XYZ file of C-alpha atoms in Angstrom:
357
model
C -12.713 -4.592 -15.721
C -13.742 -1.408 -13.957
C -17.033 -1.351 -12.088
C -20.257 -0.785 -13.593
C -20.135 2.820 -10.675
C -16.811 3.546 -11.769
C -17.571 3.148 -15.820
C -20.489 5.491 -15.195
C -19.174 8.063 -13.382
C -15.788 7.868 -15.881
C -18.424 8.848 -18.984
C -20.290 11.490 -16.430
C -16.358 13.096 -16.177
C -14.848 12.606 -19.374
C -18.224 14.784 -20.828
C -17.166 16.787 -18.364
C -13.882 17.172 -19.525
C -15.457 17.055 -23.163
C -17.382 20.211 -22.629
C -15.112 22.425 -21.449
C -11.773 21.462 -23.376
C -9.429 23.359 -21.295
C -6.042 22.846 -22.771
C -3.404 20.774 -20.717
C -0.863 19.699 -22.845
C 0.674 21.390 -25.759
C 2.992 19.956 -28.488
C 5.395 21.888 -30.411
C 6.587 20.127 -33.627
C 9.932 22.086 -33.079
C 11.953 20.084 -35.909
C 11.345 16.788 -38.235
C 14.582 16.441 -38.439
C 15.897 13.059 -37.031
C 19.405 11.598 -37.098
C 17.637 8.175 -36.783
C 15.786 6.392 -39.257
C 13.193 3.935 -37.678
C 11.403 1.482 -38.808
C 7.944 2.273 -36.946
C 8.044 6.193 -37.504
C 5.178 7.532 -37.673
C 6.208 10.881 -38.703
C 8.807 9.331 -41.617
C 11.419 11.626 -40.618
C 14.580 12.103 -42.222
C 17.898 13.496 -41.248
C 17.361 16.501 -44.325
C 13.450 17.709 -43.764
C 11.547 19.605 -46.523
C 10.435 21.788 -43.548
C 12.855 24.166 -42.113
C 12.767 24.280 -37.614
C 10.252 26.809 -36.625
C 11.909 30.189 -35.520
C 11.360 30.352 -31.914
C 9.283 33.087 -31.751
C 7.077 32.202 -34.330
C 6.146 29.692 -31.236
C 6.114 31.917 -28.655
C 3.834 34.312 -30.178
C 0.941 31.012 -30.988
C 1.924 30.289 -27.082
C 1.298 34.062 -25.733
C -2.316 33.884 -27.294
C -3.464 31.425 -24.430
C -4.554 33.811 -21.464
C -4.774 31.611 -18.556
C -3.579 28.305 -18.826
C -4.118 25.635 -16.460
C -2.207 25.007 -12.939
C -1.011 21.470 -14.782
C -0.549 23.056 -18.172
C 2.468 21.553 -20.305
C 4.844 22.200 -23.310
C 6.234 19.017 -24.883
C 8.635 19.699 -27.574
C 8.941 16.956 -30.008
C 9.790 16.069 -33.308
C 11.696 14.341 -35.411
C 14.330 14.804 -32.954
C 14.149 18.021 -31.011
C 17.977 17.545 -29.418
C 18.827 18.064 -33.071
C 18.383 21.853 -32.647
C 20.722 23.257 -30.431
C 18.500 26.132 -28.886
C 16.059 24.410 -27.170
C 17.653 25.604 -23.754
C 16.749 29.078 -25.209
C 13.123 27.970 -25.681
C 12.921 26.504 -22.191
C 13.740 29.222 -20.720
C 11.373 31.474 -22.562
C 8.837 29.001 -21.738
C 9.764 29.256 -17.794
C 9.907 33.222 -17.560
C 6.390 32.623 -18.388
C 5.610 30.831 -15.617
C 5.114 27.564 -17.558
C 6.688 23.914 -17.509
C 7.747 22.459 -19.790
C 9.350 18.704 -21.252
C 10.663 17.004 -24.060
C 9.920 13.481 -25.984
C 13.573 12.057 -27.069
C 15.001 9.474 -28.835
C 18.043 9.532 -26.465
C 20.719 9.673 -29.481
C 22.283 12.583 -28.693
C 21.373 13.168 -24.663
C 24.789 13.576 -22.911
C 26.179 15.020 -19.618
C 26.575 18.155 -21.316
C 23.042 18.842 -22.625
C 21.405 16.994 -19.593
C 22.815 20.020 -17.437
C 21.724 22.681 -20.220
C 18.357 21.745 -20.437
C 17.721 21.097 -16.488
C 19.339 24.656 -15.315
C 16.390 26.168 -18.403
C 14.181 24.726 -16.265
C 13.135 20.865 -18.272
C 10.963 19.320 -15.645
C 10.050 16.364 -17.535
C 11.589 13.475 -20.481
C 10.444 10.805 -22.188
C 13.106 8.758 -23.641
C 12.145 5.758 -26.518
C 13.354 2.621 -26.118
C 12.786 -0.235 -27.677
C 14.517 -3.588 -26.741
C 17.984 -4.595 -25.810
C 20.574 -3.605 -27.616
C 20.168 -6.505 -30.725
C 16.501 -5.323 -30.516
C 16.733 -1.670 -30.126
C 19.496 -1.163 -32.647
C 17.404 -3.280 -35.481
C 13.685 -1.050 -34.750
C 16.440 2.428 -34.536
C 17.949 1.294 -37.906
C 21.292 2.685 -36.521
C 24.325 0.361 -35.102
C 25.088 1.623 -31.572
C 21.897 3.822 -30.712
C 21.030 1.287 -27.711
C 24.587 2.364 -26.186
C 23.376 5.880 -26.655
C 20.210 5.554 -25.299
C 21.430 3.536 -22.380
C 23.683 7.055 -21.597
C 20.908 8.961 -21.584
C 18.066 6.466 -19.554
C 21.160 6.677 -16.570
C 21.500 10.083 -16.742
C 17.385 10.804 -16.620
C 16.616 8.347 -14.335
C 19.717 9.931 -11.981
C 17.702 13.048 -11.544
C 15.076 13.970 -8.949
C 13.711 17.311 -10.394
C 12.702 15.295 -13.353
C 9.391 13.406 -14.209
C 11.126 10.849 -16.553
C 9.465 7.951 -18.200
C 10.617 5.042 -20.601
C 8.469 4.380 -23.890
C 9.013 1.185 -25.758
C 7.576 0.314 -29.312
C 6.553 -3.562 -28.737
C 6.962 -5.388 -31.953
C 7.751 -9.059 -32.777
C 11.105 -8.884 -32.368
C 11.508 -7.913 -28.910
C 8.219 -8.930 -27.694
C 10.368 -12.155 -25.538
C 12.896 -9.559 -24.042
C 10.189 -7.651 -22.239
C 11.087 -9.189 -18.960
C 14.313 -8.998 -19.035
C 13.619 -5.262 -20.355
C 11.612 -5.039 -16.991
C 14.288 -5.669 -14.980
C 17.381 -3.729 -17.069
C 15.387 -0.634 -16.692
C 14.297 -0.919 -13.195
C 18.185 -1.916 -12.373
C 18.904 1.779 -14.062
C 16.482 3.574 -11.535
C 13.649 4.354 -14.038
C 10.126 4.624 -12.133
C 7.550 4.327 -15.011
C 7.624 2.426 -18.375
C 4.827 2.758 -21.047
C 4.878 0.291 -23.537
C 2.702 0.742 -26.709
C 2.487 -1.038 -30.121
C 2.423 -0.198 -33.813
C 0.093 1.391 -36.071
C 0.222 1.012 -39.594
C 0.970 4.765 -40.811
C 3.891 6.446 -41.583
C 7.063 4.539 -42.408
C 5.476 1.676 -40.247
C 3.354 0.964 -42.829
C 5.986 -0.552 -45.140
C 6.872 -2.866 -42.569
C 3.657 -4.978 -41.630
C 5.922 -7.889 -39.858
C 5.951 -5.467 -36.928
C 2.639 -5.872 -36.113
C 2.147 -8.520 -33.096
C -0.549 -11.015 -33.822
C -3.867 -11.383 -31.915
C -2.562 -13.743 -29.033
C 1.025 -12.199 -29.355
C -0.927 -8.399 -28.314
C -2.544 -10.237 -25.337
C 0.631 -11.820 -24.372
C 1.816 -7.843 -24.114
C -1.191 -6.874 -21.755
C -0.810 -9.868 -19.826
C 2.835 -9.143 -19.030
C 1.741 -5.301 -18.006
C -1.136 -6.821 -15.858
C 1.683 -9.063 -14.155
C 4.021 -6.015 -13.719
C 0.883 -4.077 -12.186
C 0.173 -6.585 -9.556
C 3.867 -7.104 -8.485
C 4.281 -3.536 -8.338
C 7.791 -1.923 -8.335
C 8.323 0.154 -11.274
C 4.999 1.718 -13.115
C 4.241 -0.190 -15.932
C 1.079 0.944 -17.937
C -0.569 0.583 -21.779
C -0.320 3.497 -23.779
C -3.082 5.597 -24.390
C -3.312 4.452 -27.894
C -6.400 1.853 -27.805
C -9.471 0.745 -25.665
C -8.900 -2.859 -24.400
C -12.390 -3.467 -22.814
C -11.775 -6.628 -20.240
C -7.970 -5.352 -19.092
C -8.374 -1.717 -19.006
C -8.280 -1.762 -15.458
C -5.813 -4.269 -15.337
C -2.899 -2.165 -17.738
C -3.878 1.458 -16.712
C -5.085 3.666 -14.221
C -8.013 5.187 -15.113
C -10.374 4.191 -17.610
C -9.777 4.568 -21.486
C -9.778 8.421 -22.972
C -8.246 9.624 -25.940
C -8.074 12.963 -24.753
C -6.438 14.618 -28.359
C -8.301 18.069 -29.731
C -10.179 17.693 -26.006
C -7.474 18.694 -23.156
C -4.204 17.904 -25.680
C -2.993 20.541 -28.686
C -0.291 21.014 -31.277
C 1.465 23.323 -33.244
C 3.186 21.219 -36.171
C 6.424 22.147 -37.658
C 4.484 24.072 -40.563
C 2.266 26.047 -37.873
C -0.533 23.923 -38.494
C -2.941 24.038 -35.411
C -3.979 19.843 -34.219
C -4.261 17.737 -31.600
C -1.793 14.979 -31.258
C 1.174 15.311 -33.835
C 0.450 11.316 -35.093
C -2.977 12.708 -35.625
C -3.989 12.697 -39.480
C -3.053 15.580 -41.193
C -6.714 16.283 -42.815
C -7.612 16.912 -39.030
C -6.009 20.019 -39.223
C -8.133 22.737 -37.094
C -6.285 25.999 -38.588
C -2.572 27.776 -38.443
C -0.853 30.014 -36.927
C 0.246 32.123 -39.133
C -3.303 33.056 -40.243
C -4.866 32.627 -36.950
C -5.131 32.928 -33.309
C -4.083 29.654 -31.370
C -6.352 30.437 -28.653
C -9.393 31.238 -30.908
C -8.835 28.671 -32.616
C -8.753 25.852 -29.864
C -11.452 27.378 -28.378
C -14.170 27.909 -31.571
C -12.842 24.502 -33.240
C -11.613 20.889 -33.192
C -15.369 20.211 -33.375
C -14.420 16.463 -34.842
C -12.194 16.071 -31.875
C -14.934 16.831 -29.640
C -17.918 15.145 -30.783
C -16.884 11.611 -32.323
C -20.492 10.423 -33.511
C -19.382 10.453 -36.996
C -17.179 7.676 -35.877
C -19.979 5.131 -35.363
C -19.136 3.839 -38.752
C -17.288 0.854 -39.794
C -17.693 -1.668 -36.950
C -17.656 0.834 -34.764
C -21.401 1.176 -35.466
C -23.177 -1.405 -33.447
C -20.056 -1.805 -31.032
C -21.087 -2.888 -27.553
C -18.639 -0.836 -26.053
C -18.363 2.413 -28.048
C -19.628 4.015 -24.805
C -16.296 3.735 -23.622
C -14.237 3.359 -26.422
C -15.766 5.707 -28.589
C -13.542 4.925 -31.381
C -10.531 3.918 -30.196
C -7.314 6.014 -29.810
C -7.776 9.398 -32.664
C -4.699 8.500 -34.224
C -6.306 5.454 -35.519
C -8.660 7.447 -38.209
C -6.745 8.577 -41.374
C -7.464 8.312 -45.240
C -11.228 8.543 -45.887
C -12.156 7.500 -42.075
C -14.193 5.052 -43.315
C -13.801 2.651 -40.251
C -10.784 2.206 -37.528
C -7.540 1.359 -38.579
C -7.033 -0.435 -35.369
C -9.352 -2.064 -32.949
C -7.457 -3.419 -29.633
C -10.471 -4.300 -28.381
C -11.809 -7.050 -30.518
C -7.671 -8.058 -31.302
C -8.107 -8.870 -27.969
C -11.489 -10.630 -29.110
C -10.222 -12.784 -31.820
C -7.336 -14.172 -29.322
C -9.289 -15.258 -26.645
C -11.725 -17.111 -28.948
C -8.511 -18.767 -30.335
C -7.456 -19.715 -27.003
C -10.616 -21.122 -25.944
C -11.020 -23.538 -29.082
């Protein structure tokens, strides 16, 4: 665990951080179209979406309202599957003349030679590419025969270039939970520096498929194989930012716990609805850009986002460590927000008390 300084002067900066909201990271829902049809998606994208791709300049003119952004300021397109529109290098470069960066989330399906090149000479400076087992495993949680050879195309062809920040994402499930070693070392035998492994939540299409879900001791098993990876060093290996895990946050990550979504991280969503993260609830919604200003928006709103007392309900309420946690990852309120969908934290509970008895 972190030290008692190092917990309190974490809370001293993420109010910090809290009070002035000064956007970093900005994701455009460019497309939900996806060629793919995965088991765990969040977004339940299809390869036909009722929503049309948003025009590039309909974009542009949400991402001209923000007057100074900051020196580590971001654009992350994602989707569905933003490869699936074939003028993104258009949109990069737009994005660069304006003196910003800018980086894409990717399932890897269609990431060639040919579109690598594209989308580093309009300036891409950084990828994250999904992956989510070997190939048995991979194919299975895709939902699509030969998407692991696909994605293992595109992880060489990433992980082959300086100029980008490139990471590896994998979905940890039940089925591939036993490979992760063996994951370990096929990724770190392709060149990639930094592998964040994360787990499911039940919404979206992963709701229909609860056997996905690892079990108490199976989610420790995860965080004990990241801790393991951490200490060997090598390749990066880290917990996503979805959860608190009280006892092994400083053992799987960084720097303490902090869902930073509506606080330094924004979206625009495919139907110019203004939110935080895009696997954010959709009730969250903070306004749109067709009938608003971006900027005013982020910067008179996303009051939920901001101040999370009205999460103390549920068992977070007389939680120990809501301090820190301060109700878990945002993605992990939806419906009537009644309590958490997910607590890591006492998962993590449950299997050490089963482990002790």
């Amino acid at each position: 665990m972190f030290s008692s300084f190092k917990r309190l002067a974490f809370r001293k900066f993420r109010k910090a951080e809290t009070r002035l909201h000064e956007l970093n990271y900005l994701f455009w829902e460019c497309t939900t179209r996806c060629m793919l049809n995965c088991l765990h998606c969040g977004s339940d994208c299809h390869v036909d979406s009722k929503h049309p791709d948003m025009p590039i300049q309909d974009f542009l003119t949400a991402l001209d309202t923000i007057p100074k952004p900051a020196k580590n300021f971001i654009v992350a397109l994602t989707g569905g599957e933003p490869l699936l529109r074939k003028d993104l290098e258009t949109v990069g470069m737009e994005i660069r003349k304006r003196g910003l960066r800018w980086g894409m989330v990717s399932n890897g399906h269609l990431y060639d030679q040919e579109r690598h090149t594209a989308l580093l000479n309009a300036g891409m400076g950084a990828l994250t590419i999904s992956m989510d087992g070997l190939e048995e495993s991979h194919d299975w949680l895709r939902n699509r025969p030969g998407s692991f050879t696909r994605v293992d195309q595109a992880i060489g062809l990433a992980a082959g270039s300086e100029r980008l920040n490139f990471d590896v994402v994998s979905c940890v499930n039940r089925r591939n939970l036993s490979e992760l070693p063996a994951i370990y070392d096929y990724l770190h035998s392709k060149g990639v520096k930094a592998w964040r492994l994360f787990t499911i939540i039940p919404i979206g299409r992963a709701k229909a498929y609860p056997d996905l879900n690892l079990s108490d001791g199976e989610f420790k098993e995860m965080l004990d194989f990241i801790s393991k990876c951490r200490e060997k060093g090598g390749m990066d290996v880290k917990f996503s930012c979805e959860g608190y895990v009280g006892a092994y946050e400083s053992k799987v990550r960084d720097t303490p716990f902090f869902c930073r979504a509506g606080i330094n991280i924004g979206s625009i969503l495919i139907d110019g609805s203004i939110s935080a993260c895009p696997n954010t609830d959709r009730s969250f919604v903070q306004g749109n850009i067709y009938r608003e200003n971006f900027q005013d928006v982020w910067t008179t709103k996303f009051t939920p986002f901001r101040d999370r007392t009205w999460t103390r309900t549920g068992p977070c309420a007389d939680c120990k460590d809501y301090r820190d946690c301060q109700g878990n990852g945002f993605h992990n309120w939806h419906g009537d927000r009644s309590e958490v969908l997910v607590c890591h934290n006492e998962i993590l509970g449950q299997a050490t008390k089963k482990t002790v008895s």
